[in-house]
PDB file of C-alpha atoms in Angstrom:
ATOM      1  CA  MET A 293     124.137 211.585 -28.103  1.00  0.00           C
ATOM      2  CA  SER A 294     126.711 209.059 -27.453  1.00  0.00           C
ATOM      3  CA  GLY A 295     130.083 210.195 -26.259  1.00  0.00           C
ATOM      4  CA  CYS A 296     128.964 213.775 -25.401  1.00  0.00           C
ATOM      5  CA  PHE A 297     128.450 215.431 -22.186  1.00  0.00           C
ATOM      6  CA  TYR A 298     125.203 216.978 -20.979  1.00  0.00           C
ATOM      7  CA  PHE A 299     123.464 218.787 -18.130  1.00  0.00           C
ATOM      8  CA  ILE A 300     120.003 217.682 -16.881  1.00  0.00           C
ATOM      9  CA  SER A 301     116.993 219.810 -15.864  1.00  0.00           C
ATOM     10  CA  ASN A 302     115.885 220.215 -12.322  1.00  0.00           C
ATOM     11  CA  LYS A 303     112.769 218.682 -13.449  1.00  0.00           C
ATOM     12  CA  PHE A 304     114.494 215.287 -13.500  1.00  0.00           C
ATOM     13  CA  TYR A 305     115.303 215.416  -9.765  1.00  0.00           C
ATOM     14  CA  GLU A 306     111.806 216.426  -9.054  1.00  0.00           C
ATOM     15  CA  ASP A 307     110.474 213.409 -11.075  1.00  0.00           C
ATOM     16  CA  PHE A 308     112.995 210.974  -9.772  1.00  0.00           C
ATOM     17  CA  PRO A 309     114.107 212.064  -6.267  1.00  0.00           C
ATOM     18  CA  ASP A 310     116.896 209.860  -5.420  1.00  0.00           C
ATOM     19  CA  LYS A 311     119.484 211.059  -2.601  1.00  0.00           C
ATOM     20  CA  THR A 312     122.374 209.227  -4.476  1.00  0.00           C
ATOM     21  CA  LEU A 313     121.924 211.260  -7.693  1.00  0.00           C
ATOM     22  CA  MET A 314     124.500 214.122  -8.150  1.00  0.00           C
ATOM     23  CA  LYS A 315     122.497 217.146  -7.855  1.00  0.00           C
ATOM     24  CA  ASN A 316     122.586 220.474 -10.081  1.00  0.00           C
ATOM     25  CA  LYS A 317     124.331 223.270  -8.397  1.00  0.00           C
ATOM     26  CA  GLU A 318     122.691 226.090  -9.849  1.00  0.00           C
ATOM     27  CA  SER A 319     124.510 229.046  -8.186  1.00  0.00           C
ATOM     28  CA  MET A 320     128.021 229.460  -7.111  1.00  0.00           C
ATOM     29  CA  GLY A 321     129.219 232.692  -5.989  1.00  0.00           C
ATOM     30  CA  GLY A 322     126.418 234.414  -7.133  1.00  0.00           C
ATOM     31  CA  CYS A 323     126.882 232.990 -10.662  1.00  0.00           C
ATOM     32  CA  LEU A 324     124.649 230.343 -12.496  1.00  0.00           C
ATOM     33  CA  HIS A 325     126.713 227.291 -12.944  1.00  0.00           C
ATOM     34  CA  ASP A 326     125.389 224.015 -14.541  1.00  0.00           C
ATOM     35  CA  ARG A 327     127.021 221.256 -12.825  1.00  0.00           C
ATOM     36  CA  PRO A 328     127.717 218.314 -12.666  1.00  0.00           C
ATOM     37  CA  CYS A 329     127.853 217.411 -16.425  1.00  0.00           C
ATOM     38  CA  PHE A 330     127.345 213.659 -17.436  1.00  0.00           C
ATOM     39  CA  PHE A 331     128.939 211.469 -20.078  1.00  0.00           C
ATOM     40  CA  ALA A 332     126.146 209.833 -22.208  1.00  0.00           C
ATOM     41  CA  PHE A 333     125.777 206.609 -24.174  1.00  0.00           C
ATOM     42  CA  PRO A 334     122.539 204.935 -25.507  1.00  0.00           C
ATOM     43  CA  ASP A 335     120.971 201.949 -24.164  1.00  0.00           C
ATOM     44  CA  SER A 336     121.406 198.839 -26.225  1.00  0.00           C
ATOM     45  CA  ASP A 337     117.837 197.633 -26.180  1.00  0.00           C
ATOM     46  CA  HIS A 338     115.717 200.830 -25.772  1.00  0.00           C
ATOM     47  CA  PRO A 339     116.844 203.479 -28.034  1.00  0.00           C
ATOM     48  CA  GLU A 340     114.947 206.263 -26.125  1.00  0.00           C
ATOM     49  CA  ILE A 341     116.854 205.518 -22.989  1.00  0.00           C
ATOM     50  CA  PHE A 342     120.301 206.946 -22.395  1.00  0.00           C
ATOM     51  CA  TRP A 343     122.745 206.219 -19.538  1.00  0.00           C
ATOM     52  CA  LEU A 344     124.405 209.118 -17.851  1.00  0.00           C
ATOM     53  CA  ILE A 345     127.631 208.726 -15.937  1.00  0.00           C
ATOM     54  CA  PRO A 346     128.688 211.647 -13.790  1.00  0.00           C
ATOM     55  CA  ILE A 347     132.225 212.782 -13.713  1.00  0.00           C
ATOM     56  CA  SER A 348     134.176 214.363 -10.808  1.00  0.00           C
ATOM     57  CA  SER A 349     137.196 216.394 -10.330  1.00  0.00           C
ATOM     58  CA  GLN A 350     137.798 214.959  -6.992  1.00  0.00           C
ATOM     59  CA  ILE A 351     140.563 212.614  -8.174  1.00  0.00           C
ATOM     60  CA  GLU A 352     142.280 211.748  -4.883  1.00  0.00           C
ATOM     61  CA  LYS A 353     138.990 210.772  -3.187  1.00  0.00           C
ATOM     62  CA  TYR A 354     138.076 208.415  -6.167  1.00  0.00           C
ATOM     63  CA  LYS A 355     141.441 207.175  -6.444  1.00  0.00           C
ATOM     64  CA  VAL A 356     141.563 205.901  -2.882  1.00  0.00           C
ATOM     65  CA  ILE A 357     138.128 204.114  -3.340  1.00  0.00           C
ATOM     66  CA  TYR A 358     139.268 202.815  -6.661  1.00  0.00           C
ATOM     67  CA  GLU A 359     142.561 201.373  -5.106  1.00  0.00           C
ATOM     68  CA  ASP A 360     140.568 200.031  -1.984  1.00  0.00           C
ATOM     69  CA  LYS A 361     138.305 198.111  -4.579  1.00  0.00           C
ATOM     70  CA  VAL A 362     141.372 196.841  -6.487  1.00  0.00           C
ATOM     71  CA  LYS A 363     142.898 195.559  -3.233  1.00  0.00           C
ATOM     72  CA  LYS A 364     139.741 193.850  -2.254  1.00  0.00           C
ATOM     73  CA  TYR A 365     138.405 192.430  -5.613  1.00  0.00           C
ATOM     74  CA  GLY A 366     141.571 192.643  -7.922  1.00  0.00           C
ATOM     75  CA  PHE A 367     139.989 194.969 -10.239  1.00  0.00           C
ATOM     76  CA  CYS A 368     137.563 198.045 -10.195  1.00  0.00           C
ATOM     77  CA  ASN A 369     135.020 198.604 -13.136  1.00  0.00           C
ATOM     78  CA  THR A 370     132.741 201.287 -11.119  1.00  0.00           C
ATOM     79  CA  ILE A 371     135.226 204.154 -11.446  1.00  0.00           C
ATOM     80  CA  TYR A 372     137.283 205.248 -14.563  1.00  0.00           C
ATOM     81  CA  PHE A 373     139.920 208.029 -14.844  1.00  0.00           C
ATOM     82  CA  CYS A 374     140.772 209.753 -18.192  1.00  0.00           C
ATOM     83  CA  ASN A 375     141.607 213.303 -19.344  1.00  0.00           C
ATOM     84  CA  LEU A 376     139.029 215.675 -20.378  1.00  0.00           C
ATOM     85  CA  LEU A 377     140.118 218.977 -21.710  1.00  0.00           C
ATOM     86  CA  GLY A 378     143.438 218.567 -20.219  1.00  0.00           C
ATOM     87  CA  TYR A 379     142.459 217.616 -16.783  1.00  0.00           C
ATOM     88  CA  GLU A 380     142.024 214.135 -15.224  1.00  0.00           C
ATOM     89  CA  LYS A 381     138.492 213.165 -14.274  1.00  0.00           C
ATOM     90  CA  ALA A 382     136.925 210.376 -12.312  1.00  0.00           C
ATOM     91  CA  PHE A 383     133.903 208.710 -14.300  1.00  0.00           C
ATOM     92  CA  LEU A 384     131.664 207.334 -11.626  1.00  0.00           C
ATOM     93  CA  ILE A 385     130.090 204.390 -13.306  1.00  0.00           C
ATOM     94  CA  GLN A 386     128.726 203.552  -9.704  1.00  0.00           C
ATOM     95  CA  ASN A 387     126.581 206.512  -9.848  1.00  0.00           C
ATOM     96  CA  MET A 388     125.308 205.871 -13.548  1.00  0.00           C
ATOM     97  CA  PHE A 389     121.523 206.174 -14.217  1.00  0.00           C
ATOM     98  CA  PRO A 390     119.028 206.138 -17.220  1.00  0.00           C
ATOM     99  CA  ILE A 391     117.522 209.198 -18.676  1.00  0.00           C
ATOM    100  CA  THR A 392     115.320 210.381 -21.796  1.00  0.00           C
ATOM    101  CA  ALA A 393     116.192 213.251 -23.927  1.00  0.00           C
ATOM    102  CA  LYS A 394     113.249 215.245 -22.523  1.00  0.00           C
ATOM    103  CA  TYR A 395     115.216 215.743 -19.502  1.00  0.00           C
ATOM    104  CA  ILE A 396     118.653 217.020 -21.077  1.00  0.00           C
ATOM    105  CA  VAL A 397     118.768 220.792 -21.147  1.00  0.00           C
ATOM    106  CA  GLU A 398     122.028 221.370 -22.938  1.00  0.00           C
ATOM    107  CA  THR A 399     125.442 219.761 -24.106  1.00  0.00           C
ATOM    108  CA  TYR A 400     128.656 220.660 -22.817  1.00  0.00           C
ATOM    109  CA  VAL A 401     130.755 222.769 -25.051  1.00  0.00           C
ATOM    110  CA  HIS A 402     134.276 223.665 -25.089  1.00  0.00           C
ATOM    111  CA  PRO A 403     134.534 227.270 -23.618  1.00  0.00           C
ATOM    112  CA  HIS A 404     136.853 228.399 -26.497  1.00  0.00           C
ATOM    113  CA  THR A 405     135.969 226.348 -29.712  1.00  0.00           C
ATOM    114  CA  HIS A 406     132.267 226.140 -28.876  1.00  0.00           C
ATOM    115  CA  LYS A 407     132.427 222.559 -30.003  1.00  0.00           C
ATOM    116  CA  ASP A 408     130.678 219.717 -28.192  1.00  0.00           C
ATOM    117  CA  VAL A 409     133.185 218.064 -25.730  1.00  0.00           C
ATOM    118  CA  HIS A 410     134.220 214.560 -26.108  1.00  0.00           C
ATOM    119  CA  VAL A 411     136.555 211.899 -24.377  1.00  0.00           C
ATOM    120  CA  LYS A 412     138.895 210.245 -26.935  1.00  0.00           C
ATOM    121  CA  PRO A 413     137.469 207.522 -28.729  1.00  0.00           C
ATOM    122  CA  HIS A 414     139.625 204.901 -26.801  1.00  0.00           C
ATOM    123  CA  ASP A 415     138.602 206.150 -23.575  1.00  0.00           C
ATOM    124  CA  GLU A 416     134.978 206.133 -24.731  1.00  0.00           C
ATOM    125  CA  LYS A 417     135.153 202.479 -25.780  1.00  0.00           C
ATOM    126  CA  ILE A 418     136.549 201.515 -22.559  1.00  0.00           C
ATOM    127  CA  LEU A 419     134.154 203.507 -20.444  1.00  0.00           C
ATOM    128  CA  ILE A 420     131.118 202.007 -22.459  1.00  0.00           C
ATOM    129  CA  ARG A 421     132.273 198.694 -22.041  1.00  0.00           C
ATOM    130  CA  LYS A 422     132.803 198.865 -18.134  1.00  0.00           C
ATOM    131  CA  ALA A 423     129.316 200.705 -17.883  1.00  0.00           C
ATOM    132  CA  LYS A 424     127.817 197.911 -19.723  1.00  0.00           C
ATOM    133  CA  GLU A 425     129.647 195.225 -17.571  1.00  0.00           C
ATOM    134  CA  VAL A 426     128.470 197.016 -14.259  1.00  0.00           C
ATOM    135  CA  LEU A 427     124.963 197.322 -15.692  1.00  0.00           C
ATOM    136  CA  ARG A 428     124.876 193.632 -16.563  1.00  0.00           C
ATOM    137  CA  ALA A 429     126.089 192.565 -13.151  1.00  0.00           C
ATOM    138  CA  TYR A 430     123.496 195.043 -11.434  1.00  0.00           C
ATOM    139  CA  ARG A 431     120.670 193.080 -13.406  1.00  0.00           C
ATOM    140  CA  ASN A 432     122.145 189.717 -12.211  1.00  0.00           C
ATOM    141  CA  GLY A 433     121.749 190.970  -8.513  1.00  0.00           C
ATOM    142  CA  LYS A 434     125.138 192.640  -7.692  1.00  0.00           C
ATOM    143  CA  ILE A 435     124.569 196.011  -6.164  1.00  0.00           C
ATOM    144  CA  LEU A 436     127.464 197.948  -7.934  1.00  0.00           C
ATOM    145  CA  ILE A 437     125.165 201.037  -8.706  1.00  0.00           C
ATOM    146  CA  PHE A 438     124.106 203.326  -5.942  1.00  0.00           C
ATOM    147  CA  THR A 439     121.154 204.817  -7.641  1.00  0.00           C
ATOM    148  CA  ASP A 440     117.783 202.883  -7.778  1.00  0.00           C
ATOM    149  CA  ILE A 441     117.951 202.580 -11.528  1.00  0.00           C
ATOM    150  CA  HIS A 442     115.063 200.078 -11.860  1.00  0.00           C
ATOM    151  CA  LEU A 443     112.697 202.601 -10.186  1.00  0.00           C
ATOM    152  CA  ILE A 444     113.865 205.373 -12.703  1.00  0.00           C
ATOM    153  CA  GLU A 445     113.682 202.945 -15.429  1.00  0.00           C
ATOM    154  CA  SER A 446     110.187 201.999 -14.666  1.00  0.00           C
ATOM    155  CA  GLY A 447     109.203 205.755 -14.369  1.00  0.00           C
ATOM    156  CA  LEU A 448     110.745 206.526 -17.816  1.00  0.00           C
ATOM    157  CA  PHE A 449     108.869 203.726 -19.358  1.00  0.00           C
ATOM    158  CA  SER A 450     105.687 204.637 -18.058  1.00  0.00           C
ATOM    159  CA  GLN A 451     106.017 208.029 -19.550  1.00  0.00           C
ATOM    160  CA  LYS A 452     105.708 206.655 -23.170  1.00  0.00           C
TER     161      LYS A 452
END
């Protein structure tokens, strides 16, 4: 599952209500539309857990936030920018959260090739490294992630 993009079920939002999670938008203009999609990578310690990072096309909004953090701290590892299917996207590490396969409903596939969509391997390595750094800092008491990942993890572990 690593490096691909996924859509998640509404059941996840029912089981883990959190206003900071990017919600599914099922209907747009009368058409069903699965959004957002999430970049996934496995947890290092718990193979049944995956971490999902939402992506956004609101580049200008997140570039302002990114630049503000760089000015304030000298770096920003909570937002990462790279191309996906020829378009720049913002990967919102600050909004990542854990999940299990039970809540994944489908893989994001290229509309023309019908193959799973991936980021370039170079970007995947950077993205996962940054996400793990942010997660490590979060576990050491730095609130860099908006979602209550501890609550979600506890709920996921209790489902075993």
